[in-house]
Amino acid sequence: MLAALRRTILVLAAVAGVAAALPAAADDGLALRGSLDGPSASAGAPGAEPGPPAPVAIPSEAAPTTAPPPVAAPTATAKPAPAPDAAYALALPGFLGLPPLKLRTILIALHLVGFAIGLGGVTMLDFWILRWMRGWPVTADIVRTFQFVSKAIGVALAVLWASGIGFVALYQVAMPDLLVNPKLWAKTVIVVVLTANGIFVHRHVLPVLISDIGGPLFQDYPPRRRSMLFAAGALSGVSWYAAFALGTFRELNGAVPAARLLALWFAAVLFAWAAAELAWRWRAARRARTESAPTRPAPAPVVRAPKPDGSAALLLRMQRLAQDVHVVPDDVGGVADDQRVRPDDDRGVLVRVG
């Protein structure tokens, strides 16, 4: 029974498949006939009678022949070619298998080296000056180190000038649009002032340090000259950090006028100068109060005598006994009124010498 049921299901499936395939085959035959009859009628000889019209294929309801609309292939949008870097035209040839180096890259490296040496040296000298302002004596070793660091700062400033002039020349040839950046000209003004201040420091501040060896810094200087030296130190430190900030902060390119940048730099110099003056005056007033305060004598140290041993104690008692003994003559029946006869403290007896 199961075998008969299985055969029945197979027969029904075969019949259904044939019924579904017949309309599609009919549609394909009609379409093929139309494609063959059309070209033969149109390609006939001139003057020939046209043949019967080609039959039109009627789509079957069982299998619709309407094809979906063709999907257009995505077209790749052409990206604009990147603008060539003008600095590549001024590149140095590579060596040892390395690619060519742009001139701008070499100038940036020199600029960073100059800033590293100069900014580090100025920071160290400023900390030393703050230490001397607290009253620390100026030694010969520190003065020699100060002179060496000052020379290193001068070399760093020369490197900055060389690389900066190289930048201006490169921008003039390859990228002239960068020359209108207000940050560039503000930085140039600051470096010019920094150079003039460095010459002043070498001519006036270093001799002051050499003359103050062995004592506190700026101890016996008049207020006006001392204030001028403080102004030079504040100008040096603030200018180095301002130039470093202008070379680092790219957000300032073309966004802030040069006058505003220079105004902020000048305000920072005045603030550092005033802070140095106030710190020196506060330190001097504190030192004056300490020196004018009356000094109290130091209390004498308490020295306790060592406790004597047995023999020393016996000798001390005998000495005290000898001091308290009075001689009484034999012809005197008693003890004179003006003579003292004291009992011995240790033995409790009256000593009388006959």
Coordinates of C-alpha atoms in Angstrom, one line a residue:
M1 CA 0.0 0.0 0.0
L2 CA 2.8 2.3 0.8
A3 CA 4.5 1.5 -2.5
A4 CA 1.3 2.3 -4.4
L5 CA 0.9 5.6 -2.5
R6 CA 4.6 6.5 -3.4
R7 CA 4.0 5.8 -7.1
T8 CA 0.9 7.9 -7.1
I9 CA 2.8 10.9 -5.6
L10 CA 5.6 10.5 -8.1
V11 CA 3.1 10.5 -11.0
L12 CA 1.4 13.6 -9.8
A13 CA 4.7 15.4 -9.4
A14 CA 5.7 14.5 -12.9
V15 CA 2.4 15.8 -14.4
A16 CA 2.7 19.0 -12.5
G17 CA 6.2 19.6 -13.8
V18 CA 5.2 19.0 -17.4
A19 CA 2.2 21.4 -17.0
A20 CA 4.5 24.1 -15.6
A21 CA 7.0 23.7 -18.4
L22 CA 4.6 23.8 -21.4
P23 CA 3.7 27.5 -21.2
A24 CA 7.3 28.6 -21.0
A25 CA 8.3 26.4 -24.0
A26 CA 5.5 27.9 -26.0
D27 CA 6.6 31.4 -25.2
D28 CA 10.2 30.6 -26.1
G29 CA 9.0 29.2 -29.5
L30 CA 6.9 32.2 -30.3
A31 CA 9.8 34.5 -29.5
L32 CA 12.2 32.6 -31.6
R33 CA 9.8 32.6 -34.6
G34 CA 9.3 36.3 -34.4
S35 CA 13.1 36.9 -34.3
L36 CA 13.5 34.8 -37.4
D37 CA 10.6 36.2 -39.4
G38 CA 11.4 39.9 -38.7
P39 CA 14.9 40.1 -40.3
S40 CA 13.9 38.1 -43.4
A41 CA 11.0 40.4 -44.2
S42 CA 13.0 43.6 -43.7
A43 CA 16.1 42.3 -45.6
G44 CA 14.2 41.2 -48.7
A45 CA 15.0 42.5 -52.2
P46 CA 13.6 45.9 -53.2
G47 CA 10.2 45.7 -54.7
A48 CA 9.4 42.4 -53.1
E49 CA 6.0 42.0 -51.5
P50 CA 6.1 42.1 -47.7
G51 CA 5.4 38.9 -46.1
P52 CA 2.8 38.2 -43.5
P53 CA 3.3 40.0 -40.2
A54 CA 5.2 38.2 -37.6
P55 CA 3.1 36.7 -34.8
V56 CA 3.1 38.6 -31.5
A57 CA 4.0 36.5 -28.5
I58 CA 1.3 36.7 -25.9
P59 CA 2.7 36.2 -22.4
S60 CA 1.2 33.4 -20.5
E61 CA -0.4 34.0 -17.1
A62 CA 1.4 31.1 -15.6
A63 CA 4.9 32.4 -16.4
P64 CA 5.1 36.2 -16.9
T65 CA 7.9 37.1 -19.3
T66 CA 8.2 40.8 -18.2
A67 CA 11.9 41.2 -17.4
P68 CA 12.9 43.5 -14.6
P69 CA 14.5 46.8 -15.7
P70 CA 18.2 46.5 -16.1
V71 CA 20.3 47.8 -13.3
A72 CA 22.8 50.4 -14.3
A73 CA 26.3 49.5 -13.3
P74 CA 27.8 51.9 -10.8
T75 CA 30.1 54.3 -12.5
A76 CA 33.3 55.2 -10.6
T77 CA 33.5 58.9 -9.9
A78 CA 36.7 60.3 -11.0
K79 CA 38.6 61.8 -8.0
P80 CA 40.6 65.0 -8.6
A81 CA 44.3 64.4 -8.7
P82 CA 46.0 65.8 -5.7
A83 CA 47.9 69.0 -6.2
P84 CA 51.6 68.4 -6.4
D85 CA 53.6 69.7 -3.5
A86 CA 55.7 72.6 -4.7
A87 CA 58.4 71.8 -2.2
Y88 CA 59.2 68.5 -4.1
A89 CA 60.7 70.6 -6.9
L90 CA 63.4 71.7 -4.4
A91 CA 64.4 68.2 -3.1
L92 CA 67.9 67.0 -2.5
P93 CA 69.0 63.7 -4.1
G94 CA 68.9 60.6 -1.8
F95 CA 71.8 58.5 -0.9
L96 CA 72.4 55.0 0.5
G97 CA 69.1 53.9 -1.0
L98 CA 67.1 56.6 0.7
P99 CA 64.4 58.6 -1.1
P100 CA 65.1 62.2 -1.9
L101 CA 64.7 64.6 1.0
K102 CA 62.7 67.8 0.6
L103 CA 64.5 71.0 1.4
R104 CA 61.6 72.0 3.6
T105 CA 62.1 68.8 5.7
I106 CA 65.8 69.7 6.2
L107 CA 64.9 73.2 7.2
I108 CA 62.3 72.0 9.7
A109 CA 64.9 69.7 11.3
L110 CA 67.4 72.5 11.7
H111 CA 64.8 74.7 13.1
L112 CA 63.8 72.1 15.7
V113 CA 67.4 71.5 16.7
G114 CA 67.9 75.3 17.2
F115 CA 64.8 75.6 19.3
A116 CA 65.7 72.5 21.4
I117 CA 69.1 73.9 22.4
G118 CA 68.0 77.5 22.8
L119 CA 64.8 76.9 24.8
G120 CA 66.5 74.3 27.0
G121 CA 69.4 76.6 27.8
V122 CA 67.3 79.6 28.5
T123 CA 65.1 77.6 30.9
M124 CA 68.1 76.3 32.8
L125 CA 69.6 79.8 33.1
D126 CA 66.3 81.2 34.4
F127 CA 66.1 78.6 37.1
W128 CA 69.7 79.4 38.1
I129 CA 68.9 83.1 38.4
L130 CA 65.8 82.4 40.5
R131 CA 68.1 80.3 42.8
W132 CA 70.6 83.1 43.1
M133 CA 67.8 85.6 43.9
R134 CA 67.0 83.5 47.0
G135 CA 70.5 84.3 48.4
W136 CA 72.6 81.4 47.2
P137 CA 76.2 82.4 46.6
V138 CA 77.5 82.7 43.0
T139 CA 80.4 80.3 42.6
A140 CA 83.1 80.2 39.9
D141 CA 81.9 76.8 38.6
I142 CA 78.4 78.1 38.1
V143 CA 79.7 81.2 36.3
R144 CA 81.7 79.1 33.9
T145 CA 78.7 76.9 33.2
F146 CA 76.6 80.0 32.7
Q147 CA 79.0 81.3 30.1
F148 CA 79.1 77.9 28.3
V149 CA 75.3 77.7 28.1
S150 CA 75.1 81.3 26.9
K151 CA 77.4 80.5 24.0
A152 CA 75.3 77.4 23.2
I153 CA 72.2 79.7 23.1
G154 CA 74.0 82.0 20.7
V155 CA 74.8 79.1 18.4
A156 CA 71.1 78.0 18.5
L157 CA 70.0 81.5 17.7
A158 CA 72.3 81.5 14.6
V159 CA 70.8 78.2 13.5
L160 CA 67.3 79.6 13.9
W161 CA 68.2 82.6 11.7
A162 CA 69.8 80.4 9.0
S163 CA 66.8 78.0 8.8
G164 CA 64.3 80.9 9.0
I165 CA 65.9 82.7 6.1
G166 CA 65.8 79.4 4.2
F167 CA 62.1 79.1 4.9
V168 CA 61.4 82.6 3.5
A169 CA 63.5 81.9 0.4
L170 CA 61.7 78.6 -0.1
Y171 CA 58.2 80.2 0.3
Q172 CA 59.2 83.0 -2.2
V173 CA 60.1 80.5 -4.9
A174 CA 57.7 77.6 -4.3
M175 CA 54.9 78.7 -2.0
P176 CA 54.5 82.5 -2.1
D177 CA 51.0 82.3 -0.5
L178 CA 52.6 81.4 2.8
L179 CA 54.4 84.7 3.0
V180 CA 51.2 86.6 3.8
N181 CA 50.7 84.6 7.0
P182 CA 50.6 87.1 9.9
K183 CA 52.0 84.6 12.3
L184 CA 55.2 84.4 10.3
W185 CA 55.9 88.2 10.6
A186 CA 55.0 88.2 14.3
K187 CA 57.5 85.5 14.9
T188 CA 60.1 87.4 12.9
V189 CA 59.7 90.5 15.0
I190 CA 60.0 88.5 18.2
V191 CA 63.2 86.8 17.0
V192 CA 64.7 90.2 16.0
V193 CA 64.0 91.5 19.5
L194 CA 65.4 88.3 21.0
T195 CA 68.6 88.7 19.1
A196 CA 69.1 92.3 20.3
N197 CA 68.4 91.2 23.9
G198 CA 70.9 88.4 23.6
I199 CA 73.6 90.9 22.6
F200 CA 72.7 93.0 25.6
V201 CA 72.9 90.0 28.0
H202 CA 76.3 89.1 26.7
R203 CA 77.6 92.6 27.2
H204 CA 76.0 93.6 30.5
V205 CA 74.6 90.6 32.4
L206 CA 77.6 88.2 32.1
P207 CA 80.0 90.8 33.6
V208 CA 77.7 91.3 36.5
L209 CA 77.7 87.6 37.2
I210 CA 81.5 87.4 37.1
S211 CA 81.8 90.4 39.5
D212 CA 79.4 88.8 42.0
I213 CA 81.4 85.6 42.5
G214 CA 81.3 84.6 46.2
G215 CA 78.2 86.6 47.2
P216 CA 74.5 86.8 46.4
L217 CA 73.4 88.0 43.0
F218 CA 72.4 91.7 42.5
Q219 CA 73.1 92.4 46.2
D220 CA 74.7 95.8 46.0
Y221 CA 73.2 97.1 42.7
P222 CA 71.1 100.2 42.5
P223 CA 67.4 99.5 41.9
R224 CA 67.3 101.0 38.4
R225 CA 70.1 98.8 37.1
R226 CA 68.8 95.8 38.8
S227 CA 65.3 96.4 37.2
M228 CA 67.0 96.6 33.8
L229 CA 68.6 93.3 34.3
F230 CA 65.3 91.7 35.4
A231 CA 63.7 93.1 32.2
A232 CA 66.4 91.5 30.1
G233 CA 65.8 88.1 31.7
A234 CA 62.1 88.3 31.4
L235 CA 62.3 89.4 27.7
S236 CA 64.7 86.5 27.0
G237 CA 62.6 83.8 28.6
V238 CA 59.2 84.9 27.3
S239 CA 60.5 85.6 23.8
W240 CA 61.9 82.1 23.4
Y241 CA 58.7 80.4 24.5
A242 CA 56.6 82.8 22.4
A243 CA 58.6 82.0 19.3
F244 CA 58.3 78.3 20.0
A245 CA 54.5 78.6 20.4
L246 CA 54.1 80.5 17.2
G247 CA 56.1 77.9 15.3
T248 CA 54.0 75.0 16.8
F249 CA 50.4 76.2 16.9
R250 CA 49.1 75.7 13.3
E251 CA 45.7 76.9 14.3
L252 CA 47.0 80.4 14.3
N253 CA 47.9 80.4 10.6
G254 CA 45.9 83.2 9.0
A255 CA 43.5 83.3 11.9
V256 CA 45.0 86.0 14.3
P257 CA 46.4 89.3 13.2
A258 CA 50.1 89.9 13.8
A259 CA 49.3 93.0 16.0
R260 CA 47.3 90.9 18.4
L261 CA 50.0 88.3 18.7
L262 CA 52.6 90.9 19.4
A263 CA 50.3 92.6 22.0
L264 CA 50.0 89.3 23.8
W265 CA 53.7 88.7 23.7
F266 CA 54.4 92.2 25.1
A267 CA 51.9 91.7 27.9
A268 CA 53.6 88.4 28.9
V269 CA 57.0 90.2 29.0
L270 CA 55.6 92.9 31.3
F271 CA 54.0 90.3 33.6
A272 CA 57.2 88.3 33.9
W273 CA 59.2 91.5 34.6
A274 CA 56.7 92.6 37.3
A275 CA 56.8 89.1 38.9
A276 CA 60.6 89.2 39.1
E277 CA 60.6 92.6 40.7
L278 CA 58.0 91.7 43.3
A279 CA 59.8 88.4 44.1
W280 CA 63.1 90.3 44.6
R281 CA 61.6 93.0 46.8
W282 CA 59.8 90.5 48.9
R283 CA 63.0 88.5 49.4
A284 CA 65.0 91.6 50.3
A285 CA 62.4 92.7 52.8
R286 CA 62.4 89.3 54.5
R287 CA 66.2 89.3 54.6
A288 CA 66.2 92.8 56.2
R289 CA 63.7 91.7 58.9
T290 CA 65.8 88.7 59.7
E291 CA 69.0 90.7 60.0
S292 CA 67.4 93.5 62.2
A293 CA 65.8 91.1 64.7
P294 CA 67.6 91.1 68.1
T295 CA 69.6 88.0 68.7
R296 CA 69.1 86.1 71.9
P297 CA 72.1 84.6 73.7
A298 CA 72.1 80.9 73.5
P299 CA 71.6 79.2 76.9
A300 CA 74.7 77.7 78.4
P301 CA 74.8 74.0 78.2
V302 CA 74.2 72.1 81.4
V303 CA 77.2 70.0 82.3
R304 CA 76.7 67.5 85.0
A305 CA 79.7 66.3 87.1
P306 CA 80.3 62.6 87.0
K307 CA 79.3 60.7 90.1
P308 CA 82.5 59.8 92.1
D309 CA 83.3 56.2 92.9
G310 CA 83.9 54.9 96.5
S311 CA 87.5 56.1 97.0
A312 CA 86.8 59.5 95.6
A313 CA 83.7 59.9 97.8
L314 CA 85.8 59.0 100.9
L315 CA 88.5 61.5 100.0
L316 CA 85.8 64.2 99.5
R317 CA 84.3 63.5 102.9
M318 CA 87.8 63.8 104.5
Q319 CA 88.3 67.2 102.9
R320 CA 85.0 68.4 104.2
L321 CA 85.8 67.1 107.6
A322 CA 89.2 68.9 107.6
Q323 CA 87.4 72.2 106.8
D324 CA 85.0 71.9 109.6
V325 CA 87.6 70.9 112.4
H326 CA 88.6 73.7 114.8
V327 CA 91.6 73.3 117.2
V328 CA 90.8 73.9 121.0
P329 CA 93.9 74.6 123.3
D330 CA 94.4 72.5 126.5
D331 CA 94.4 75.5 128.9
V332 CA 91.0 76.4 127.9
G333 CA 88.5 74.5 129.9
G334 CA 85.8 74.7 127.4
V335 CA 85.2 75.8 123.9
A336 CA 85.6 79.5 123.2
D337 CA 82.6 81.4 122.2
D338 CA 84.1 82.7 119.0
Q339 CA 85.1 79.2 117.9
R340 CA 82.8 76.8 116.2
V341 CA 82.8 73.1 116.9
R342 CA 80.6 71.3 114.5
P343 CA 79.7 67.7 114.5
D344 CA 80.8 65.6 111.6
D345 CA 78.0 65.1 109.2
D346 CA 79.0 61.6 108.3
R347 CA 79.9 60.2 111.8
G348 CA 77.9 62.4 114.1
V349 CA 80.8 62.9 116.7
L350 CA 82.4 66.0 118.1
V351 CA 86.0 66.2 117.0
R352 CA 88.4 67.9 119.5
V353 CA 92.2 68.1 118.9
G354 CA 94.3 68.1 122.2

